[in-house]
Structures are given as C-alpha cells and as structure tokens.
Short mmCIF file of C-alpha atoms and ligand atoms in Angstrom, two decimals:
data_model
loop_
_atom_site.label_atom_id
_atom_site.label_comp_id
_atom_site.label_asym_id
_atom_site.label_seq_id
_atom_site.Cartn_x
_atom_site.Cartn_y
_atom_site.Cartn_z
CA UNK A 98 27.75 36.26 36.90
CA UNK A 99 27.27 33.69 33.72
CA UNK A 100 25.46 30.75 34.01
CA UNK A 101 27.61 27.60 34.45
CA UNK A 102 28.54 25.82 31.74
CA UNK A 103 27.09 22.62 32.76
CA UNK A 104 23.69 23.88 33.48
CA UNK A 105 23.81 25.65 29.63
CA UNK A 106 24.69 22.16 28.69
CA UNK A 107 22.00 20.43 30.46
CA UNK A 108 19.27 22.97 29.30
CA UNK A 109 20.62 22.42 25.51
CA UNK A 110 20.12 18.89 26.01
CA UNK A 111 16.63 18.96 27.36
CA UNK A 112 15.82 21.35 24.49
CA UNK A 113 16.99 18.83 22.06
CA UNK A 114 14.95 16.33 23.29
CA UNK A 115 11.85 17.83 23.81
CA UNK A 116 11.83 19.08 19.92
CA UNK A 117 13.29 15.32 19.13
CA UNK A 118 10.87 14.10 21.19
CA UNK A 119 8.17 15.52 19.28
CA UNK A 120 9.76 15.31 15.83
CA UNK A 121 8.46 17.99 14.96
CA UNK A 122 9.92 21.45 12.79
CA UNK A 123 8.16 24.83 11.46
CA UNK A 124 7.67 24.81 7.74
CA UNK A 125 8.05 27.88 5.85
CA UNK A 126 4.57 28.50 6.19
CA UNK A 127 5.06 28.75 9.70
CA UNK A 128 2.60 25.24 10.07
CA UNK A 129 4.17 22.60 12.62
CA UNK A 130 5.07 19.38 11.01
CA UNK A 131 5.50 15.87 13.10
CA UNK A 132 7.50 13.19 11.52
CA UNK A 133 6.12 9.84 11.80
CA UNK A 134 8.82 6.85 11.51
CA UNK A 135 7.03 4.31 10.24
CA UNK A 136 9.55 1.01 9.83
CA UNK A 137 9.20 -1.80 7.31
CA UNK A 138 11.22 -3.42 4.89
CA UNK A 139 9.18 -2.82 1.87
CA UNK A 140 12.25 -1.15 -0.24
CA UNK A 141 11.77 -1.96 -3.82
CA UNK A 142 9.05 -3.38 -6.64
CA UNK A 143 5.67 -4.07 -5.65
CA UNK A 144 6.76 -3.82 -2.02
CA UNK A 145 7.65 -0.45 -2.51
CA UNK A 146 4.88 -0.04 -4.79
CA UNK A 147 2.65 -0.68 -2.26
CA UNK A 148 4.32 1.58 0.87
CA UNK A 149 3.77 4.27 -1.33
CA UNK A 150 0.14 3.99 -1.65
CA UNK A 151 -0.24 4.21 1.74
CA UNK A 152 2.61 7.31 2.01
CA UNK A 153 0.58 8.95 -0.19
CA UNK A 154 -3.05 8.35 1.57
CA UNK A 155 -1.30 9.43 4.67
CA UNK A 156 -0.18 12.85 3.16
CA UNK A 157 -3.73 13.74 2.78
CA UNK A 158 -5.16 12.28 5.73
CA UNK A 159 -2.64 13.67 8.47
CA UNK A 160 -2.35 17.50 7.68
CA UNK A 161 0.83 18.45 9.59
CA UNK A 162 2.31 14.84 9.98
CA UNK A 163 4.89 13.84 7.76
CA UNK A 164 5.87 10.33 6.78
CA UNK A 165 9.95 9.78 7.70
CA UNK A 166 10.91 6.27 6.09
CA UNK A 167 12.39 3.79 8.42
CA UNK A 168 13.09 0.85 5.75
CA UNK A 169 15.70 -1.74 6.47
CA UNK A 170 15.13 -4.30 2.84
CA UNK A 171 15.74 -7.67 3.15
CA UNK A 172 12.64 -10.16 2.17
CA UNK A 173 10.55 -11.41 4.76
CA UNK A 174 12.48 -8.79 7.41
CA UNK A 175 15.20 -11.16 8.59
CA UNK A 176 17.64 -7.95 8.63
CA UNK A 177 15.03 -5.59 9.54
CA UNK A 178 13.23 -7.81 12.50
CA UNK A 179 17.19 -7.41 13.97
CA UNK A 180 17.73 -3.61 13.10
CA UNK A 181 13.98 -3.51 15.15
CA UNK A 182 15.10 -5.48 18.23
CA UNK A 183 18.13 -3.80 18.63
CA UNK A 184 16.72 -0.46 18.44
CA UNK A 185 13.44 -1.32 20.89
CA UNK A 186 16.11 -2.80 23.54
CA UNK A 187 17.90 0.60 23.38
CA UNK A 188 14.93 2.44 23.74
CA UNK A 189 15.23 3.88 20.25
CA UNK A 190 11.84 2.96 18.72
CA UNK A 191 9.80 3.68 15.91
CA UNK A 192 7.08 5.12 15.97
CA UNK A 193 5.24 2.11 14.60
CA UNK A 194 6.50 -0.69 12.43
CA UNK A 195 5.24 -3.53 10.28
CA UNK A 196 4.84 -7.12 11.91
CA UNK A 197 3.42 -10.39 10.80
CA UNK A 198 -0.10 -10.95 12.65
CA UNK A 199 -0.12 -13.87 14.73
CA UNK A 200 2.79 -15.28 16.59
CA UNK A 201 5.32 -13.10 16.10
CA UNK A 202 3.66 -10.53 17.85
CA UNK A 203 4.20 -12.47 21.49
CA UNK A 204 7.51 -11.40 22.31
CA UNK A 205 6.69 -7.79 21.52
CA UNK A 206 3.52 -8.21 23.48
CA UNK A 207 5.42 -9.74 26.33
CA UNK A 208 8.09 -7.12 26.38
CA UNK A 209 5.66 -4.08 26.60
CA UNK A 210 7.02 -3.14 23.59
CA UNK A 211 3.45 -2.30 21.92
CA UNK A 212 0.48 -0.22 22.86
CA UNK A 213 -2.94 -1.96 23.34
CA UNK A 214 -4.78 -0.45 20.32
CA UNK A 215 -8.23 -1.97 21.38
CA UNK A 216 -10.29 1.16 21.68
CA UNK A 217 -9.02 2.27 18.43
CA UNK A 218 -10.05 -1.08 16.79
CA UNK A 219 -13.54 0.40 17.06
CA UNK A 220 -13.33 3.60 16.34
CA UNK A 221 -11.66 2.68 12.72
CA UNK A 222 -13.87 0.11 12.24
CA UNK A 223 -12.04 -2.94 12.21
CA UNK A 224 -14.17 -4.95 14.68
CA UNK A 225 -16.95 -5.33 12.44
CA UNK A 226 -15.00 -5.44 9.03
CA UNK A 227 -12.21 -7.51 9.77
CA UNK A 228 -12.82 -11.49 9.32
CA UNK A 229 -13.55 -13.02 13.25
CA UNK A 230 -10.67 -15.38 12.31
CA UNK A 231 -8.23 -12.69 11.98
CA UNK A 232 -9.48 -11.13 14.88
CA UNK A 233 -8.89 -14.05 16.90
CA UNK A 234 -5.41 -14.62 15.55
CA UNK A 235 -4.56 -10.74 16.94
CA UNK A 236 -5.98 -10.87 19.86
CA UNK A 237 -3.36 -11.76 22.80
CA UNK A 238 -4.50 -11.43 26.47
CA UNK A 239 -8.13 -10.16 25.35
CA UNK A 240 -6.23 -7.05 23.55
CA UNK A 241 -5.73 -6.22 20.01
CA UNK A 242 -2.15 -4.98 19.04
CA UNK A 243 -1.66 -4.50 15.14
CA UNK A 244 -3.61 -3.49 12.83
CA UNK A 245 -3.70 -5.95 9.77
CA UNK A 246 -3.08 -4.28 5.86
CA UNK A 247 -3.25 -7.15 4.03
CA UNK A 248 -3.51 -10.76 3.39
CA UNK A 249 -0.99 -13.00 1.45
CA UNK A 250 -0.90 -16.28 0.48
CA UNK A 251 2.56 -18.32 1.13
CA UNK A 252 2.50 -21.90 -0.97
CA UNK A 253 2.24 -20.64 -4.65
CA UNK A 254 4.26 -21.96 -7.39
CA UNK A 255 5.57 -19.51 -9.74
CA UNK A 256 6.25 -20.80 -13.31
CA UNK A 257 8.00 -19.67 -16.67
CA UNK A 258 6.34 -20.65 -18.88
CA UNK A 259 8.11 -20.75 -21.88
CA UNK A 260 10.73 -22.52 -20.40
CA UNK A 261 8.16 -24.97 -19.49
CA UNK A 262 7.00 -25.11 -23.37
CA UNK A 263 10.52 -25.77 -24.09
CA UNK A 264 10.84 -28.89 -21.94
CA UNK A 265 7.09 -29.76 -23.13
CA UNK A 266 5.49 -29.99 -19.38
CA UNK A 267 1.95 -28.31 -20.12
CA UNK A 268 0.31 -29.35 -16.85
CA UNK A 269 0.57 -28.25 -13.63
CA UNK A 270 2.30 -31.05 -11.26
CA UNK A 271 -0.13 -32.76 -8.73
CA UNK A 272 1.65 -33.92 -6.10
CA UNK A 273 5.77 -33.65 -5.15
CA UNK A 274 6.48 -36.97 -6.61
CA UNK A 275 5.01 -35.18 -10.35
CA UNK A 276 6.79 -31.99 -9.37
CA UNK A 277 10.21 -33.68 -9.04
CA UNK A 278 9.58 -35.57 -12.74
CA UNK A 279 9.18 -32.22 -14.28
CA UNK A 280 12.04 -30.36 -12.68
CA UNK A 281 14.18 -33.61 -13.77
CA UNK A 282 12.90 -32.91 -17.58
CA UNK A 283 13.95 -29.23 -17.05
CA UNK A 284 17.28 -30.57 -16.43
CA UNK A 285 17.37 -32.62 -19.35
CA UNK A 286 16.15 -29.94 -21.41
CA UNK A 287 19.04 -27.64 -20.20
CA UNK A 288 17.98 -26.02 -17.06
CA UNK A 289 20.75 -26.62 -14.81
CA UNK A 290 18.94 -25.40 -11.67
CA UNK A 291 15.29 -25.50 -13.01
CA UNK A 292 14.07 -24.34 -9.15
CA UNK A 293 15.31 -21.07 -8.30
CA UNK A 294 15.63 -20.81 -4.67
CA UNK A 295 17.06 -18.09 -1.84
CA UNK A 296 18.43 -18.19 1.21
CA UNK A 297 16.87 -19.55 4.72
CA UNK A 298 13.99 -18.37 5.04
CA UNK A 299 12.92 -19.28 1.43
CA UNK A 300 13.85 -22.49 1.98
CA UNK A 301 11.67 -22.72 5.16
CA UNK A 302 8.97 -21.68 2.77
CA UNK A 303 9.69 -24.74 0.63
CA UNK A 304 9.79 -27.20 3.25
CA UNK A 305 6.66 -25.80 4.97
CA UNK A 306 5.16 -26.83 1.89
CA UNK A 307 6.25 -30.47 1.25
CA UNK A 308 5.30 -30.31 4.72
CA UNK A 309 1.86 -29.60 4.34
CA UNK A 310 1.36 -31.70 1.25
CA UNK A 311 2.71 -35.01 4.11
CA UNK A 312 0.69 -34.29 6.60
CA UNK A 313 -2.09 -32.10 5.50
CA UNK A 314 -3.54 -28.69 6.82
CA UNK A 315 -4.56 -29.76 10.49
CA UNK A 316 -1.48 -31.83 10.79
CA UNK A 317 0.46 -29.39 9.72
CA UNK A 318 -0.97 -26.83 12.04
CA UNK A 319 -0.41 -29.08 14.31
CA UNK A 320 3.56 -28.74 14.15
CA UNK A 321 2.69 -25.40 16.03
CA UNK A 322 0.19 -26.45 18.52
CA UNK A 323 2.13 -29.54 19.99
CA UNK A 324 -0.72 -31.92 18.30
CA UNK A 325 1.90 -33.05 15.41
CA UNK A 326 5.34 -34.27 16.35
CA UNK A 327 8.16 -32.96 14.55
CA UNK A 328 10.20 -36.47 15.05
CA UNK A 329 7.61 -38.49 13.92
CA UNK A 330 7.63 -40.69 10.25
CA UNK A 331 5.78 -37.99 7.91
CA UNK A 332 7.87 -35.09 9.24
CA UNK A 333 11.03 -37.82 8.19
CA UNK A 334 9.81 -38.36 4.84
CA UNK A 335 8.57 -34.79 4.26
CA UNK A 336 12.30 -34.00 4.95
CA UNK A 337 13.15 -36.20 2.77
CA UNK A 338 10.80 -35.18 -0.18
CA UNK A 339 12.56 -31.60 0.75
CA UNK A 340 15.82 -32.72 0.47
CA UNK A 341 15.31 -34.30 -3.74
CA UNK A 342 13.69 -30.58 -4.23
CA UNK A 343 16.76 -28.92 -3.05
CA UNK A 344 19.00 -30.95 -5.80
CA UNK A 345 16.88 -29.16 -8.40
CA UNK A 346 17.80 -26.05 -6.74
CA UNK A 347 20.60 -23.26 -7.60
CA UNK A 348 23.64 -24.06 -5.47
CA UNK A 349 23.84 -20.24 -4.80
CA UNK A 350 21.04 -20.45 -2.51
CA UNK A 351 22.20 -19.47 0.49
CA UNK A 352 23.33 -15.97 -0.64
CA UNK A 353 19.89 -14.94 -2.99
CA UNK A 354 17.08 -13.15 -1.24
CA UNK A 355 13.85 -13.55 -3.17
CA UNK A 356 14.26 -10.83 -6.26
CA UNK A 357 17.41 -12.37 -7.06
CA UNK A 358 15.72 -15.88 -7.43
CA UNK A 359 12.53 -14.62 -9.01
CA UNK A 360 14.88 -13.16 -11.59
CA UNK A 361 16.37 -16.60 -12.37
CA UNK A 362 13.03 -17.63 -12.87
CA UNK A 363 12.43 -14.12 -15.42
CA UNK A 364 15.63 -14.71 -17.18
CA UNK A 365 14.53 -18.38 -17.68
CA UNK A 366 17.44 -19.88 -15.81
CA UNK A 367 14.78 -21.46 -13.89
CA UNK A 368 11.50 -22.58 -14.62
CA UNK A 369 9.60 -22.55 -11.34
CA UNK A 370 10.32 -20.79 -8.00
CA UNK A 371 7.86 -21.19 -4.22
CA UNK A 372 7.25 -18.01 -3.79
CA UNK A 373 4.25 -15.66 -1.47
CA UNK A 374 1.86 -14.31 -3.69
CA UNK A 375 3.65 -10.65 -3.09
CA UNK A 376 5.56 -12.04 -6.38
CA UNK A 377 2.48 -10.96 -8.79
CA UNK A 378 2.45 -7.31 -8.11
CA UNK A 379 6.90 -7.62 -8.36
CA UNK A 380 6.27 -8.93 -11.43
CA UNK A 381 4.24 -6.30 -12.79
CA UNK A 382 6.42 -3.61 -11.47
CA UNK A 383 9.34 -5.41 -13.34
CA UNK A 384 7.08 -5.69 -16.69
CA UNK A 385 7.34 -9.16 -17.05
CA UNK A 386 4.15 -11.25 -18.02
CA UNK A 387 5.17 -14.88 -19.30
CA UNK A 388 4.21 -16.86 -16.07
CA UNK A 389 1.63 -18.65 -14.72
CA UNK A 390 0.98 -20.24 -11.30
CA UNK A 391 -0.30 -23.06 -9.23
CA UNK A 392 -0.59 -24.01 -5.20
CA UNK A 393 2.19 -26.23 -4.31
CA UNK A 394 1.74 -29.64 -5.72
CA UNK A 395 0.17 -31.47 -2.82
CA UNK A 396 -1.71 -28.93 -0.78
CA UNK A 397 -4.99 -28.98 -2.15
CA UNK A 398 -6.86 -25.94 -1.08
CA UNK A 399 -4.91 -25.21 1.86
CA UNK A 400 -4.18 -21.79 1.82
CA UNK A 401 -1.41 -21.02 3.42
CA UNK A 402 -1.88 -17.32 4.86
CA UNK A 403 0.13 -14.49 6.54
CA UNK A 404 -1.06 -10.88 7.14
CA UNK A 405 1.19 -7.70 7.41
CA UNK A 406 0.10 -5.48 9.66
CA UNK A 407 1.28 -2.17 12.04
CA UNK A 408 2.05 -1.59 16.23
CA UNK A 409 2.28 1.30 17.57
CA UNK A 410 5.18 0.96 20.00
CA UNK A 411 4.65 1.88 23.52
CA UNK A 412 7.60 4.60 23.42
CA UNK A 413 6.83 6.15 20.45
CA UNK A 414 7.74 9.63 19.89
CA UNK A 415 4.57 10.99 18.17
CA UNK A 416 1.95 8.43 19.12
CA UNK A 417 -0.89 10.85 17.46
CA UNK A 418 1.15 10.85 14.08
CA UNK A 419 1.36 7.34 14.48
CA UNK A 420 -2.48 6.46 15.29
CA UNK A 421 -3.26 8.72 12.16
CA UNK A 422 -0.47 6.71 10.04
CA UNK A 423 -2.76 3.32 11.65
CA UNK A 424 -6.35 4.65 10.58
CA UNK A 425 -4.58 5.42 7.16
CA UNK A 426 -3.77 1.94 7.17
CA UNK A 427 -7.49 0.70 8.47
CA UNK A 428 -9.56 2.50 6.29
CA UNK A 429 -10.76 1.33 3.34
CA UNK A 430 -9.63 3.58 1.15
CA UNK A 431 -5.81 2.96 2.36
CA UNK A 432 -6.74 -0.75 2.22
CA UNK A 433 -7.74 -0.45 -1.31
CA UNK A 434 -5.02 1.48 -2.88
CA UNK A 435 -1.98 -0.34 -1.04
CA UNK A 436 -3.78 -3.81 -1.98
CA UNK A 437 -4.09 -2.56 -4.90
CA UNK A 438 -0.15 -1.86 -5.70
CA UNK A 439 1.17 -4.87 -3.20
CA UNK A 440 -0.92 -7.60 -4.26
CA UNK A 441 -2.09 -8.75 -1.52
CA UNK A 442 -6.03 -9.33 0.13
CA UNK A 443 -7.39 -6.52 1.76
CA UNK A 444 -7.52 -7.65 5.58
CA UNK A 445 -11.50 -5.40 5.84
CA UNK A 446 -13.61 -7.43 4.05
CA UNK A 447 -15.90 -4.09 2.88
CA UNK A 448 -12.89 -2.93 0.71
CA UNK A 449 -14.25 -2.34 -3.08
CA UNK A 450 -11.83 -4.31 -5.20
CA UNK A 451 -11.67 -2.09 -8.20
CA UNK A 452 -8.36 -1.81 -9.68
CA UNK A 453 -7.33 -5.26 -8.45
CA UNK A 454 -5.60 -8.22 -10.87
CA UNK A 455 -7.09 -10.94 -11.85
CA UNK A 456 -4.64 -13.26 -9.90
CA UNK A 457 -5.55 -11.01 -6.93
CA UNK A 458 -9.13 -11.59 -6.98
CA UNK A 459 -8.74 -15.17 -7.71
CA UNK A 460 -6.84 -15.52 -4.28
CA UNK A 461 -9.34 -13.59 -2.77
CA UNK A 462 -11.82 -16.31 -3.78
CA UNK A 463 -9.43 -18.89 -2.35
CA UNK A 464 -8.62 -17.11 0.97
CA UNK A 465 -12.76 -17.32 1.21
CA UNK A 466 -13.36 -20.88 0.32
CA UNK A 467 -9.69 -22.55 1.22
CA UNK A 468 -8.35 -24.35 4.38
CA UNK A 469 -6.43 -21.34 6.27
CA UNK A 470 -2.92 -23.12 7.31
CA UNK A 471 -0.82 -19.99 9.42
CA UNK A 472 3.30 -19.72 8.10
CA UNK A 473 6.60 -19.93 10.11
CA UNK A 474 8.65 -18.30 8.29
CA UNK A 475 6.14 -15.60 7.79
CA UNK A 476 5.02 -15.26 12.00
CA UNK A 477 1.33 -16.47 11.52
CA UNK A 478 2.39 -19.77 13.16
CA UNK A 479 5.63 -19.29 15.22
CA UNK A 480 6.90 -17.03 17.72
CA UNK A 481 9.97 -14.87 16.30
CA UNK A 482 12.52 -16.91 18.33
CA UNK A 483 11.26 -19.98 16.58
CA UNK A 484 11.49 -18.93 13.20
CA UNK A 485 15.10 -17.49 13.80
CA UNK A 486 15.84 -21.67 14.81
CA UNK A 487 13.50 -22.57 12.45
CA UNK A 488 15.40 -20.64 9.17
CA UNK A 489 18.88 -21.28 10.85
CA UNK A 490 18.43 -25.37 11.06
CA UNK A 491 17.24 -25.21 6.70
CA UNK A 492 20.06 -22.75 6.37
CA UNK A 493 22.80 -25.38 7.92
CA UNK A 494 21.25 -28.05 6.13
CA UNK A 495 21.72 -26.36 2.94
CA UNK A 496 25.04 -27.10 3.49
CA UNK A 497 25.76 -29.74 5.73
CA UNK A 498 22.28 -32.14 3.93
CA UNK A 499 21.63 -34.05 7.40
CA UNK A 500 18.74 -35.14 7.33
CA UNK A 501 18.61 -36.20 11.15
CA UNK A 502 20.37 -33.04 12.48
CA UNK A 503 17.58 -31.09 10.33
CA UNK A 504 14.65 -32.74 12.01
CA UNK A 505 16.32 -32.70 15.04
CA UNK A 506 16.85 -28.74 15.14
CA UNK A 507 13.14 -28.29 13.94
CA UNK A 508 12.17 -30.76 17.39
CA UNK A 509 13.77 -29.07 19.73
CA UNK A 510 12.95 -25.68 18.66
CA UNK A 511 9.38 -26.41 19.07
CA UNK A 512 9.72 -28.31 22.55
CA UNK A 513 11.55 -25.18 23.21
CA UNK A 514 9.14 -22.39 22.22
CA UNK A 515 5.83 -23.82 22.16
CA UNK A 516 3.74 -22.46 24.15
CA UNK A 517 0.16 -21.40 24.44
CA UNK A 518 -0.81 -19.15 21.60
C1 LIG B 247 6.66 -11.13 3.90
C2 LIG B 247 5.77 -9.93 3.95
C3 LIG B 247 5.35 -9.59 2.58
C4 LIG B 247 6.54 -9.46 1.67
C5 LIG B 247 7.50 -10.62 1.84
C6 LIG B 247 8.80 -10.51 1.09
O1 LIG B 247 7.08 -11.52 5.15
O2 LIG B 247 4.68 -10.21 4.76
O3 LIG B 247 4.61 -8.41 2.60
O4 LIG B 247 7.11 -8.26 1.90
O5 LIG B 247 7.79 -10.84 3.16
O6 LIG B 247 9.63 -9.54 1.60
#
C-alpha cells in the first residue's frame, strides 16, 4: 500500500521548510553554508561602497555563512522601510536589517519585531566603546536593540564651486537671509534652479534646517519632546524662510531622489544642494572633486546627527549567521573599513581612523565638540509613523505652497505621535 498523497505532500513541505528555514545548502566541498539576508538600501556609490566593506569582512569572519543581499534602493529607505513592514507583518523577515538609531526603532520594539541584543552588547564590546550618548539614544525599556555602524551628519551644504566662481560668491553664507542673496545671484548669473533639491524627504531635510537655524538646537529638539510648539511664531516664520528656499529650487523636485539632485549640483545646473554628509564618499565614488562645503547657514555648531545601525529580527531564519553578520558590524575592524568607504563616523570611538578623508575627520572633530541635534527624516528624532506625516505634509506643500496647511500637518502629527522616548 503507497503512502497517501497528502501525507507525501505534507512531508515535502516540512522538508522545504526546515532546509529554508535554515538557509542553508552543501557546497561542493561538501561544507554547509547559511545564507544570511541582511536588508538595507545601500544600492549604489559610496552606499554601496560601503556595504561591501562590511560583505567582505563578513566573508572572513563567518566561515560557512554567506551574505544573501536584501537591498531595496531608494535614499533614506522610504521604499525599503515599506518593502520591510510589509514583509515583518507577513512573517517574512530578514534576518537582520539596517535602521536609524533612535526613534524609529519604537514601533519595531513595540511590535516584537527585534531581539534584545543586550548580552551581546558586551560581549562585542560596545558598552565600553560606544559614546554613553548613543547608548542612551538605543536603549528602549532598559534593552539595547541595534547595533550602531556609523555616524552621519544631516545639515551640510554641498557647493559647486565653480559655479559659485562664476556668479562671484566666494564666502560661505551666514545665515538664511545671506543664503537666499546668493542663490538669487546664481539666478542672475544663469542658474535657473541654483538649489538642487529631491523629493519629500529631502525637503524635510531642508526645512529641518531653517528650522534649526529659527529656533536653535534645544528648541529645535524640542519639536520632538513636546517642549517647542509646532504652531507657534518661529515654526511660522521658519516655514516661511523654507518656503523663499524652495523658489530657488528645481521644479522637478518631487520626482529626484538624492543622486539625481547631487548630479545637478556635479553637472553645475545647480550650485548648492542640503545634503547628509554620506554625499562625500558618493562623490568620490563618482570622481568628482570641485566642491566644497559648509553647515547650513544658521546652525552654528549644531550638529545635526543620525546613526545607521543593524536588528536582528526576532523571527529570523539563521539568528547565528546573523549575530556573526552584527559582531562584523561591531568590531573595529568592520567599523573601520565600512567608515572608511561610506563616509561616515565610526559609532566605537577606539576605531583607528587610517584611511579616512579629510572631510571625514573634520566631522569627526565636529561630532566631538558640536551641539548633537537628532533628525526626522533620518529616525534619530521621530518615530517612523511621524516621519511618514512628517515627509508627506513637505511633499503636498511642494505642490499645493500652503503655508498654514503645512504647519498644520507638522502640529498634528506631533500631538499625534509624541510620546515618551
Ligand atoms: C540615510 C542613511 C544613510 C544614507 C542616506 C541616503 O537615511 O542613514 O546611510 O544611506 O540615508 O540614502
């Protein structure tokens, strides 16, 4: 007598997933490999660039783990952060995926979504090498959840400067009012557009910034506490400011993500462009040396931060491929070599910065003495929901310039999300 079909069927299914399960397949050598997805949207230039530094540190750290690439591009992760949710909600996850430390973390947290990685904090040496600040800003409920790769810094202003020559502006604007006169003589020299700008969440960047030259880096962080009010008089006038920066900017906006601006700004089609300090290793990678840069007109030494790091999710397929793919990423060599390629500050303050730029060591010197101010649009300073109201209210004003319905959005998205971080 066979064996019924539906019981073959059932044990070929509970084959499948136990070898899916633990991604794993016989090399020729007969040696067992485990695939590790690791998800990010680092798809191209110095992103890239810098995933592959830590691809390749993980090939010779985790014998018998192999890296499987779960990228999803698009800047800042607006498509991938979707791809993510979709795929945790259908209990499809990755093994472990990159996330902005800080807020955006909470929901995951809250969801179960992500595996308490506290022991493991010590045993790679992150307690002790890791700045107390940053420390504080991961822990949630007295637990540590990501581990951190690297620092960037948001409010940079990223010049060409021969197109800056051309118009004769040799000095670096101090405040917005100074900006806007030397974007207007770009125009009159011929730059249509002379700020090259992307979609939303680029333009949350931008306003962040006028925002923080208004009201200053406590007021500012303030927006995100509840101690600032969104519908107050310098949140009005910061809007405002925003809105005579946007004139200068390309009317294509909405449909750029940031390489397509920055090359407006290579090209000379612009002559500035806000931009996260991620943009000096992109430039490398794309050859191109004829810029300079400055913090946004207006900030002073507020340096506004935002740190990529790694979760482990709490269904992950190979959680031991995925721990080693996390040391990779907290020890200092891995900290070193992906810094290195991104452009970024190495989150472990005992990394040796050999091989770094000088524009990378120079914000390493301003990360130590500057005013920290967390990002939006980059998850330091808002929950996820949040910045998905947050990049949808600059997005409709793009188009629609109301001023009021603009700082009316941004109000109620914080009385809505707020909450104790
Ligand atoms: C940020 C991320 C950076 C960089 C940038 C542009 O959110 O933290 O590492 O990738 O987006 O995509």
């Amino acid at each position: 007598m066979g064996i019924p079909r539906r019981a073959l069927a059932a044990a070929a299914a509970a084959l499948l997933l136990l070898t899916s399960a633990c991604s794993s397949a016989d090399d020729d050598d007969g040696t067992v490999t485990s695939t590790v997805e690791v998800f990010t949207w680092w798809a191209e230039g110095g992103e890239k660039a810098g995933l592959d530094a830590l691809i390749g540190r993980f090939g010779a750290a985790c014998p018998g783990q192999s890296f499987e690439n779960g990228v999803v591009a698009g800047g800042a992760g607006v498509t991938a952060k979707q791809v993510l949710a979709t795929r945790l909600l259908q209990g499809d996850p990755p093994d472990t995926f990159q996330v902005h430390a800080g807020a955006e973390l909470l929901d995951h947290i809250d969801s179960g979504q992500v595996a308490d990685l506290s022991a493991d904090f010590g045993t790679w040496g992150l307690r002790d090498a890791l700045p107390a600040g940053l420390i504080e800003t991961l822990t949630v409920n007295g637990r540590l959840w990501s581990v951190p790769a690297g620092v960037h810094r948001a409010n940079v202003v990223w010049t060409n400067e021969r197109v800056l020559a051309d118009a004769g502006v040799r000095d670096a604007p101090h405040d917005v009012d100074e900006f806007l006169r030397d974007l207007d003589l770009l125009r009159r020299h011929g730059i249509e557009a002379p700020l090259a700008l992307g979609r939303d969440w680029t333009q949350l960047m931008l306003l962040e910034a006028v925002l923080i030259s208004e009201l200053g880096a406590d007021g500012f962080g303030g927006l995100f506490t509840g101690a600032t009010r969104w519908d107050g008089e310098p949140v009005r006038r910061a809007i405002d400011d925003y809105a005579r920066l946007l004139d200068f900017a390309n009317t294509d906006r909405n449909s750029l993500d940031w390489p397509q601006a920055e090359r407006l700004l290579v090209e000379g089609k612009a002559g500035y462009q806000l931009m996260g300090d991620w943009v000096a290793a992109d430039l490398e990678a794309k050859g191109f040396t004829g810029y300079a840069t400055f913090p946004f007109p207006g900030n002073g030494t507020a340096f506004q931060w935002l740190a990529d790091s790694f979760a482990l999710t709490s269904g992950a397929a190979n959680p031991a491929g995925a721990r080693c793919w996390l040391a990779t990423v907290a020890s200092v060599e891995g900290q070193r070599e992906f810094n290195a390629r991104k452009g970024s500050i190495p989150a472990r303050t005992d990394t040796p910065t050999t091989g770094f730029t000088a524009y990378q060591t120079g914000a390493a010197e301003d990360w130590r003495s500057g005013v920290p101010v967390p990002s939006c649009a980059h998850g330091s300073a808002c929950s996820q929901p949040w910045q998905n109201a947050a990049n949808a209210a600059v997005a409709a004003f793009s188009t629609a310039r109301d001023a009021t319905a603009l700082r009316d959005a941004l109000a109620a998205a914080a009385k809505q999300f707020i909450r104790q971080q």
